Amino acid sequence: MSGRVALAEWRLPASGPEALRLARDVGADGLQLDLGGPGRGEWLDGPGRTEAVRAAAESSGVRLLAVAGNHLNDVGLMSPAARPVLERLLDTAAALGVPLAFVPSFRRSAIATPADLERTAEVLAWAAGEAEARGLLLASENVLTAERARALVRRVGSPAFRVVLDTFNPVEAGLSPEVLVAELHDVLADQVHLKDGPPTTGATPPLGGGTGRLDDTLRALHTHRVPVRAAVLENDYRDGDRARLLADLRWARQHTDALVTTSGKEE
């Protein structure tokens, strides 16, 4: 297949069906959704919400690509409250027919110590088994070094587990995305987050205009033949500046075309 350029719902000025219509209007091919939760908008599995989103996807022609459990950054992936959220995340992803559910490890879910890594791996190993049973892939988004990320993958020990690559979070954490690609290319998810910076919120620089060295990361993805199914824009567009969003979409299409068309595969 030709790869898709997509949007992340949580970085848009609209959510749910409205986000899908926005994605259609600006010419995006797909959308990653957020599960929602307190302070993060309506629950995606709330009454009638899943059905409305599925209907909007069908009418708009915008592909639903993944569901993110961003609420876990508030709850803490290693806390007892995480497993019910993970179950909701996986059930909702299965109900929407997306191939991927992913779990960020920031704030209360940050993996700061060896003990955190072990506890995170234990939770994700259970969740990966649940994902596989539902026909899904589960992924972790984190800012671990390549060595520690590889250790996480080994400890989870599931063929249904992946690592989400973000093109700026590692830079902000003092890491090299190119090194991460080189060391983890065989376990990366086929949906990659494109953003530049700083800052991480507000009027983020246009893609290619910040300190993220995006060209180097894209070159590494191409060199290591990572099968990228979707390049997902994660700059912050919540201020409604459509011109900036359209400019980033153009940049992403121009700079990922060779990557996604030579390596992308539809599952």
Short mmCIF file of C-alpha atoms in Angstrom, two decimals:
data_model
loop_
_atom_site.label_atom_id
_atom_site.label_comp_id
_atom_site.label_asym_id
_atom_site.label_seq_id
_atom_site.Cartn_x
_atom_site.Cartn_y
_atom_site.Cartn_z
CA MET A 1 0.00 0.00 0.00
CA SER A 2 0.96 3.63 -0.19
CA GLY A 3 1.58 4.89 3.33
CA ARG A 4 -0.73 7.34 5.02
CA VAL A 5 -0.22 10.77 6.52
CA ALA A 6 -2.42 11.00 9.59
CA LEU A 7 -3.34 13.19 12.55
CA ALA A 8 -3.42 12.67 16.33
CA GLU A 9 -6.82 13.55 17.78
CA TRP A 10 -5.39 14.88 21.08
CA ARG A 11 -3.41 17.57 19.21
CA LEU A 12 -6.43 18.93 17.31
CA PRO A 13 -9.07 21.55 18.18
CA ALA A 14 -11.77 18.89 17.70
CA SER A 15 -12.42 15.36 18.93
CA GLY A 16 -14.47 12.31 18.02
CA PRO A 17 -16.60 12.65 14.87
CA GLU A 18 -15.60 16.32 14.56
CA ALA A 19 -11.92 15.35 14.44
CA LEU A 20 -12.64 12.91 11.65
CA ARG A 21 -14.42 15.59 9.66
CA LEU A 22 -11.50 17.96 10.23
CA ALA A 23 -9.09 15.28 9.06
CA ARG A 24 -11.16 14.81 5.92
CA ASP A 25 -11.36 18.54 5.24
CA VAL A 26 -7.58 19.03 5.41
CA GLY A 27 -6.85 15.91 3.36
CA ALA A 28 -5.38 13.63 6.03
CA ASP A 29 -5.61 9.90 5.37
CA GLY A 30 -6.02 8.64 8.91
CA LEU A 31 -6.50 9.47 12.58
CA GLN A 32 -5.16 8.15 15.87
CA LEU A 33 -7.74 8.45 18.64
CA ASP A 34 -7.40 9.01 22.38
CA LEU A 35 -9.32 6.90 24.90
CA GLY A 36 -10.17 10.08 26.83
CA GLY A 37 -10.80 10.35 30.54
CA PRO A 38 -10.83 13.06 33.24
CA GLY A 39 -9.17 16.18 31.89
CA ARG A 40 -8.74 14.53 28.49
CA GLY A 41 -12.20 14.72 27.01
CA GLU A 42 -15.11 12.35 26.62
CA TRP A 43 -14.42 8.65 27.07
CA LEU A 44 -14.18 7.02 23.66
CA ASP A 45 -16.18 4.05 24.96
CA GLY A 46 -18.90 6.26 26.45
CA PRO A 47 -22.55 5.73 25.50
CA GLY A 48 -22.89 5.96 21.72
CA ARG A 49 -19.41 7.43 21.26
CA THR A 50 -17.73 4.41 19.66
CA GLU A 51 -20.60 3.97 17.22
CA ALA A 52 -20.58 7.67 16.30
CA VAL A 53 -16.84 7.61 15.66
CA ARG A 54 -17.08 4.48 13.56
CA ALA A 55 -19.91 5.99 11.49
CA ALA A 56 -17.97 9.24 11.00
CA ALA A 57 -14.93 7.29 9.84
CA GLU A 58 -16.99 5.44 7.27
CA SER A 59 -18.67 8.59 5.96
CA SER A 60 -15.47 10.66 5.87
CA GLY A 61 -13.21 8.03 4.35
CA VAL A 62 -10.60 8.71 7.05
CA ARG A 63 -8.95 5.55 8.36
CA LEU A 64 -8.96 4.84 12.09
CA LEU A 65 -5.40 3.77 12.89
CA ALA A 66 -4.88 3.44 16.64
CA VAL A 67 -6.19 4.23 20.11
CA ALA A 68 -3.87 5.84 22.67
CA GLY A 69 -4.26 5.50 26.43
CA ASN A 70 -2.98 8.97 27.35
CA HIS A 71 -5.02 8.86 30.57
CA LEU A 72 -2.46 6.36 31.86
CA ASN A 73 0.01 9.26 32.18
CA ASP A 74 -2.36 10.63 34.82
CA VAL A 75 -3.21 7.31 36.50
CA GLY A 76 0.22 5.69 36.45
CA LEU A 77 0.82 2.52 34.46
CA MET A 78 2.32 0.81 37.52
CA SER A 79 -0.65 1.61 39.78
CA PRO A 80 -3.54 -0.78 40.52
CA ALA A 81 -5.85 1.62 38.64
CA ALA A 82 -4.04 0.96 35.35
CA ARG A 83 -5.42 -2.45 34.46
CA PRO A 84 -9.08 -1.39 34.17
CA VAL A 85 -7.97 1.48 31.90
CA LEU A 86 -5.89 -0.91 29.80
CA GLU A 87 -8.87 -3.24 29.45
CA ARG A 88 -11.02 -0.33 28.26
CA LEU A 89 -8.28 0.73 25.87
CA LEU A 90 -8.00 -2.72 24.30
CA ASP A 91 -11.75 -3.35 24.17
CA THR A 92 -12.31 0.02 22.48
CA ALA A 93 -9.52 -0.53 19.97
CA ALA A 94 -11.00 -3.92 19.10
CA ALA A 95 -14.51 -2.46 18.79
CA LEU A 96 -13.22 0.18 16.36
CA GLY A 97 -11.25 -2.33 14.31
CA VAL A 98 -7.91 -0.50 14.61
CA PRO A 99 -4.70 -2.57 14.47
CA LEU A 100 -2.82 -0.81 17.28
CA ALA A 101 -3.31 0.33 20.87
CA PHE A 102 -0.49 2.16 22.57
CA VAL A 103 0.49 3.20 26.06
CA PRO A 104 2.61 6.28 26.80
CA SER A 105 5.10 6.19 29.68
CA PHE A 106 5.38 9.81 30.80
CA ARG A 107 4.58 11.72 34.00
CA ARG A 108 3.10 9.17 36.48
CA SER A 109 3.95 6.34 34.09
CA ALA A 110 7.56 7.42 33.54
CA ILE A 111 10.15 4.63 33.60
CA ALA A 112 12.86 6.25 35.72
CA THR A 113 14.48 3.33 37.57
CA PRO A 114 15.26 -0.36 36.98
CA ALA A 115 12.37 -1.20 39.30
CA ASP A 116 10.04 0.95 37.17
CA LEU A 117 11.15 -0.93 34.07
CA GLU A 118 10.45 -4.30 35.71
CA ARG A 119 7.02 -3.23 36.95
CA THR A 120 6.15 -1.65 33.60
CA ALA A 121 7.22 -4.81 31.77
CA GLU A 122 5.02 -6.92 34.04
CA VAL A 123 1.95 -4.82 33.28
CA LEU A 124 2.71 -4.64 29.56
CA ALA A 125 3.33 -8.38 29.32
CA TRP A 126 -0.17 -8.98 30.67
CA ALA A 127 -1.62 -6.29 28.37
CA ALA A 128 0.21 -7.66 25.32
CA GLY A 129 -1.37 -11.05 25.94
CA GLU A 130 -4.78 -9.39 26.16
CA ALA A 131 -4.06 -7.44 22.97
CA GLU A 132 -3.00 -10.54 21.07
CA ALA A 133 -6.19 -12.30 22.14
CA ARG A 134 -8.14 -9.43 20.56
CA GLY A 135 -6.11 -9.46 17.33
CA LEU A 136 -4.28 -6.23 18.24
CA LEU A 137 -0.74 -5.02 18.59
CA LEU A 138 0.20 -3.20 21.79
CA ALA A 139 2.96 -0.59 21.82
CA SER A 140 4.83 1.51 24.37
CA GLU A 141 5.75 5.14 23.75
CA ASN A 142 8.65 6.14 25.99
CA VAL A 143 12.00 7.93 26.14
CA LEU A 144 14.15 4.99 27.12
CA THR A 145 17.62 4.54 25.69
CA ALA A 146 17.86 1.90 22.99
CA GLU A 147 19.43 -0.54 25.46
CA ARG A 148 16.67 -0.08 28.04
CA ALA A 149 13.94 -0.18 25.40
CA ARG A 150 15.36 -3.46 24.12
CA ALA A 151 15.35 -4.75 27.70
CA LEU A 152 11.68 -3.77 28.00
CA VAL A 153 10.86 -5.65 24.81
CA ARG A 154 12.68 -8.75 26.07
CA ARG A 155 10.92 -8.65 29.43
CA VAL A 156 7.48 -8.20 27.86
CA GLY A 157 8.34 -11.16 25.64
CA SER A 158 5.35 -10.98 23.28
CA PRO A 159 5.18 -11.03 19.48
CA ALA A 160 2.28 -8.59 19.81
CA PHE A 161 4.44 -5.88 21.44
CA ARG A 162 6.06 -2.89 19.71
CA VAL A 163 7.72 0.46 20.49
CA VAL A 164 6.25 3.70 19.13
CA LEU A 165 8.85 6.05 17.65
CA ASP A 166 8.34 9.77 18.25
CA THR A 167 10.66 12.07 16.32
CA PHE A 168 11.01 14.74 19.02
CA ASN A 169 10.45 13.26 22.48
CA PRO A 170 13.85 11.50 22.38
CA VAL A 171 15.59 14.71 21.28
CA GLU A 172 14.03 16.55 24.21
CA ALA A 173 15.29 13.78 26.50
CA GLY A 174 18.83 14.03 25.12
CA LEU A 175 18.59 10.94 22.92
CA SER A 176 19.11 10.41 19.20
CA PRO A 177 16.08 9.16 17.22
CA GLU A 178 18.46 7.90 14.51
CA VAL A 179 20.23 5.69 17.05
CA LEU A 180 16.90 4.40 18.34
CA VAL A 181 15.87 3.49 14.78
CA ALA A 182 19.17 1.73 14.14
CA GLU A 183 18.95 -0.29 17.36
CA LEU A 184 15.20 -0.95 17.50
CA HIS A 185 14.11 -1.06 13.86
CA ASP A 186 12.83 -4.63 14.14
CA VAL A 187 10.45 -3.84 17.02
CA LEU A 188 9.15 -0.40 16.03
CA ALA A 189 5.44 0.10 15.46
CA ASP A 190 4.50 0.89 11.86
CA GLN A 191 2.92 4.20 12.91
CA VAL A 192 5.47 6.96 13.61
CA HIS A 193 4.79 10.29 15.34
CA LEU A 194 6.15 13.34 13.51
CA LYS A 195 6.68 16.49 15.53
CA ASP A 196 9.30 19.16 15.88
CA GLY A 197 10.17 21.54 18.64
CA PRO A 198 10.57 23.04 21.11
CA PRO A 199 8.13 23.75 22.73
CA THR A 200 6.03 20.60 23.21
CA THR A 201 2.80 22.61 23.49
CA GLY A 202 1.61 25.82 21.93
CA ALA A 203 2.92 27.16 18.64
CA THR A 204 5.35 24.35 17.89
CA PRO A 205 7.75 24.95 14.97
CA PRO A 206 6.59 23.67 11.59
CA LEU A 207 7.85 20.22 10.68
CA GLY A 208 11.46 20.54 9.57
CA GLY A 209 11.80 23.96 11.20
CA GLY A 210 12.77 23.02 14.75
CA THR A 211 15.52 21.11 16.50
CA GLY A 212 14.18 17.61 15.87
CA ARG A 213 16.47 16.78 12.91
CA LEU A 214 13.52 15.12 11.19
CA ASP A 215 15.35 14.52 7.93
CA ASP A 216 17.96 12.43 9.76
CA THR A 217 15.28 10.34 11.45
CA LEU A 218 13.39 9.76 8.22
CA ARG A 219 16.64 8.82 6.49
CA ALA A 220 17.32 6.27 9.24
CA LEU A 221 13.83 4.78 8.87
CA HIS A 222 14.45 4.44 5.15
CA THR A 223 17.95 2.98 5.59
CA HIS A 224 16.74 0.33 8.02
CA ARG A 225 13.62 -0.35 5.94
CA VAL A 226 11.21 0.14 8.80
CA PRO A 227 7.73 -0.66 7.45
CA VAL A 228 5.98 2.64 8.16
CA ARG A 229 2.25 2.35 7.66
CA ALA A 230 1.43 5.89 8.76
CA ALA A 231 3.30 9.11 9.51
CA VAL A 232 1.19 10.74 12.23
CA LEU A 233 1.48 14.50 12.76
CA GLU A 234 1.79 15.30 16.47
CA ASN A 235 2.67 18.98 16.41
CA ASP A 236 0.21 21.02 18.47
CA TYR A 237 -2.69 22.32 16.34
CA ARG A 238 -5.16 22.91 19.16
CA ASP A 239 -5.12 26.66 18.51
CA GLY A 240 -7.06 26.04 15.28
CA ASP A 241 -4.36 27.43 12.97
CA ARG A 242 -5.35 25.46 9.89
CA ALA A 243 -2.68 27.06 7.71
CA ARG A 244 0.03 25.61 9.94
CA LEU A 245 -1.65 22.20 9.89
CA LEU A 246 -1.90 22.25 6.10
CA ALA A 247 1.74 23.28 5.79
CA ASP A 248 2.81 20.37 8.00
CA LEU A 249 0.68 17.96 5.99
CA ARG A 250 2.40 19.12 2.80
CA TRP A 251 5.83 18.75 4.41
CA ALA A 252 5.00 15.26 5.65
CA ARG A 253 3.79 14.10 2.24
CA GLN A 254 6.86 15.49 0.49
CA HIS A 255 9.35 14.08 2.98
CA THR A 256 7.80 10.68 3.75
CA ASP A 257 6.62 9.70 0.27
CA ALA A 258 9.66 7.55 -0.55
CA LEU A 259 9.66 6.08 2.93
CA VAL A 260 6.05 5.04 3.16
CA THR A 261 5.69 3.91 -0.45
CA THR A 262 8.81 1.76 -0.49
CA SER A 263 8.45 0.28 2.98
CA GLY A 264 4.80 0.57 3.99
CA LYS A 265 2.74 -2.62 4.21
CA GLU A 266 -0.88 -3.02 5.04
CA GLU A 267 -1.68 -5.66 7.59
#
